[in-house]
Amino acid sequence: MPPLAPGVIICRAMPPAIVVHGGAGIYGDEALPEAVAGVAAAAAAGFARLRAGGSAVEGVLAAVRALEDDLAFNAGTGAVLTSEGTVEHDASLMDGRDLSAGAVGALVGFKNPVAAADEVRRASPHVFMVGEGAARFARERGLEQVDPAALVTPKQRAKWLAERERRLAGLAAGAPLKHGTVGAVALDAQGHVAAATSTGGTFFKLPGRVGDSPVIGAGSYADDAAGAASATGQGEAILRVTLTRAAVDRMRAGASAQRAAEDSIEELSLRTGGEGGIILVSPRGELGIAFNTRRMSRAFCGLDHPTPVALIER
Ligand code: ASP
């Protein structure tokens, strides 16, 4: 298991417990401190909800909202821009108690897309809503709207301008795919699990492109009978192996959370050549983390580790 902290290998947690990720992939060295601080703060926010008696759903919501509001991550404010310089969010959330799930794709103008996904789950007859219809629904449900321009940070704008220059000059894509998608899995004190994932997608994506993050079974999956999973990485590859459902099914068949995480990432590599990472929790409190990228920021809290343990590769 990749250690959760240098020299600390944790495979099991006492419930309630939460694991969060801030994306697998390319992080510049300068981004490491803010990534570690961000995932630690998100794990603490989710754990606080769980410890106060909150459900696994409330725990993952609190953690992912915190990451969406953190400018360091590719979700909520600070998400990457499309080829047209706009922000289009994807998010999903699944409740392991009853397999209820909600998701939004290509959502424009909302501060916390994960809250919109949860609203689809709780208050609509649907699982997955996209584009203008999803925005109208979220608006009618009173979710916090923002001027889409307010979601664009100066850093992302500069990155986009540089890439546009390159393309206008006829050069090949310059910026490597940077993964800063966020997600969380939680196990509450009642033994229920949940998963949530949120992203701005891939840098310079075509408007309307939707990745794995909002797709149930690809970006997020949760089932009290087996466990919960959240994925990050190249969406076009993750979708083809339905990564989170595959990992949860491995746990259902008896694999430990860590074995399931590693085997699922190996399948992603072998079958698609894609890059990604996954976090898992089982209903017994086993934790699983695996990725085939150089770095993935992640953090963990459990009753026996109430102070967040956060890590990214140096
Ligand atoms: N999986 C996300 C997507 O393809 C990107 C990421 O995880 O960084 O939209």
PDB file of C-alpha atoms in Angstrom, residues 4-5 8-18 40 43-44 47-48 51 285 287 299-310:
ATOM      1  CA  LEU A   4      -0.621   7.475   3.940  1.00  0.00           C
ATOM      2  CA  ALA A   5       2.251   9.229   5.642  1.00  0.00           C
ATOM      3  CA  VAL A   8       3.039   4.866   8.178  1.00  0.00           C
ATOM      4  CA  ILE A   9       1.166   2.062   6.498  1.00  0.00           C
ATOM      5  CA  ILE A  10      -2.476   2.090   7.493  1.00  0.00           C
ATOM      6  CA  CYS A  11      -4.751  -0.581   6.079  1.00  0.00           C
ATOM      7  CA  ARG A  12      -7.686  -0.333   8.429  1.00  0.00           C
ATOM      8  CA  ALA A  13      -9.494   2.401  10.327  1.00  0.00           C
ATOM      9  CA  MET A  14     -11.915   2.447  13.204  1.00  0.00           C
ATOM     10  CA  PRO A  15     -15.229   3.936  12.042  1.00  0.00           C
ATOM     11  CA  PRO A  16     -16.200   6.594  11.412  1.00  0.00           C
ATOM     12  CA  ALA A  17     -13.487   7.079   8.829  1.00  0.00           C
ATOM     13  CA  ILE A  18     -12.894   9.113   5.677  1.00  0.00           C
ATOM     14  CA  ALA A  40      -5.771  17.415   5.188  1.00  0.00           C
ATOM     15  CA  ALA A  43     -10.440  15.108   5.544  1.00  0.00           C
ATOM     16  CA  ALA A  44     -10.786  17.052   8.794  1.00  0.00           C
ATOM     17  CA  PHE A  47     -14.414  13.684   9.717  1.00  0.00           C
ATOM     18  CA  ALA A  48     -15.899  16.463  11.868  1.00  0.00           C
ATOM     19  CA  ARG A  51     -17.826  12.421  14.370  1.00  0.00           C
ATOM     20  CA  GLY A 285     -13.041  -0.020   7.729  1.00  0.00           C
ATOM     21  CA  LEU A 287      -8.711   1.342   3.306  1.00  0.00           C
ATOM     22  CA  ALA A 299      -5.536  12.169   3.347  1.00  0.00           C
ATOM     23  CA  PHE A 300      -7.270  10.035   5.897  1.00  0.00           C
ATOM     24  CA  CYS A 301      -8.991  10.324   9.297  1.00  0.00           C
ATOM     25  CA  GLY A 302     -10.518   7.636  11.483  1.00  0.00           C
ATOM     26  CA  LEU A 303     -11.623   7.322  15.084  1.00  0.00           C
ATOM     27  CA  ASP A 304      -8.180   5.923  15.859  1.00  0.00           C
ATOM     28  CA  HIS A 305      -6.464   8.689  13.776  1.00  0.00           C
ATOM     29  CA  PRO A 306      -8.568  11.814  14.425  1.00  0.00           C
ATOM     30  CA  THR A 307      -5.804  14.135  13.222  1.00  0.00           C
ATOM     31  CA  PRO A 308      -5.593  13.974   9.422  1.00  0.00           C
ATOM     32  CA  VAL A 309      -2.760  11.957   7.986  1.00  0.00           C
ATOM     33  CA  ALA A 310      -1.976  13.571   4.594  1.00  0.00           C
TER      34      ALA A 310
END
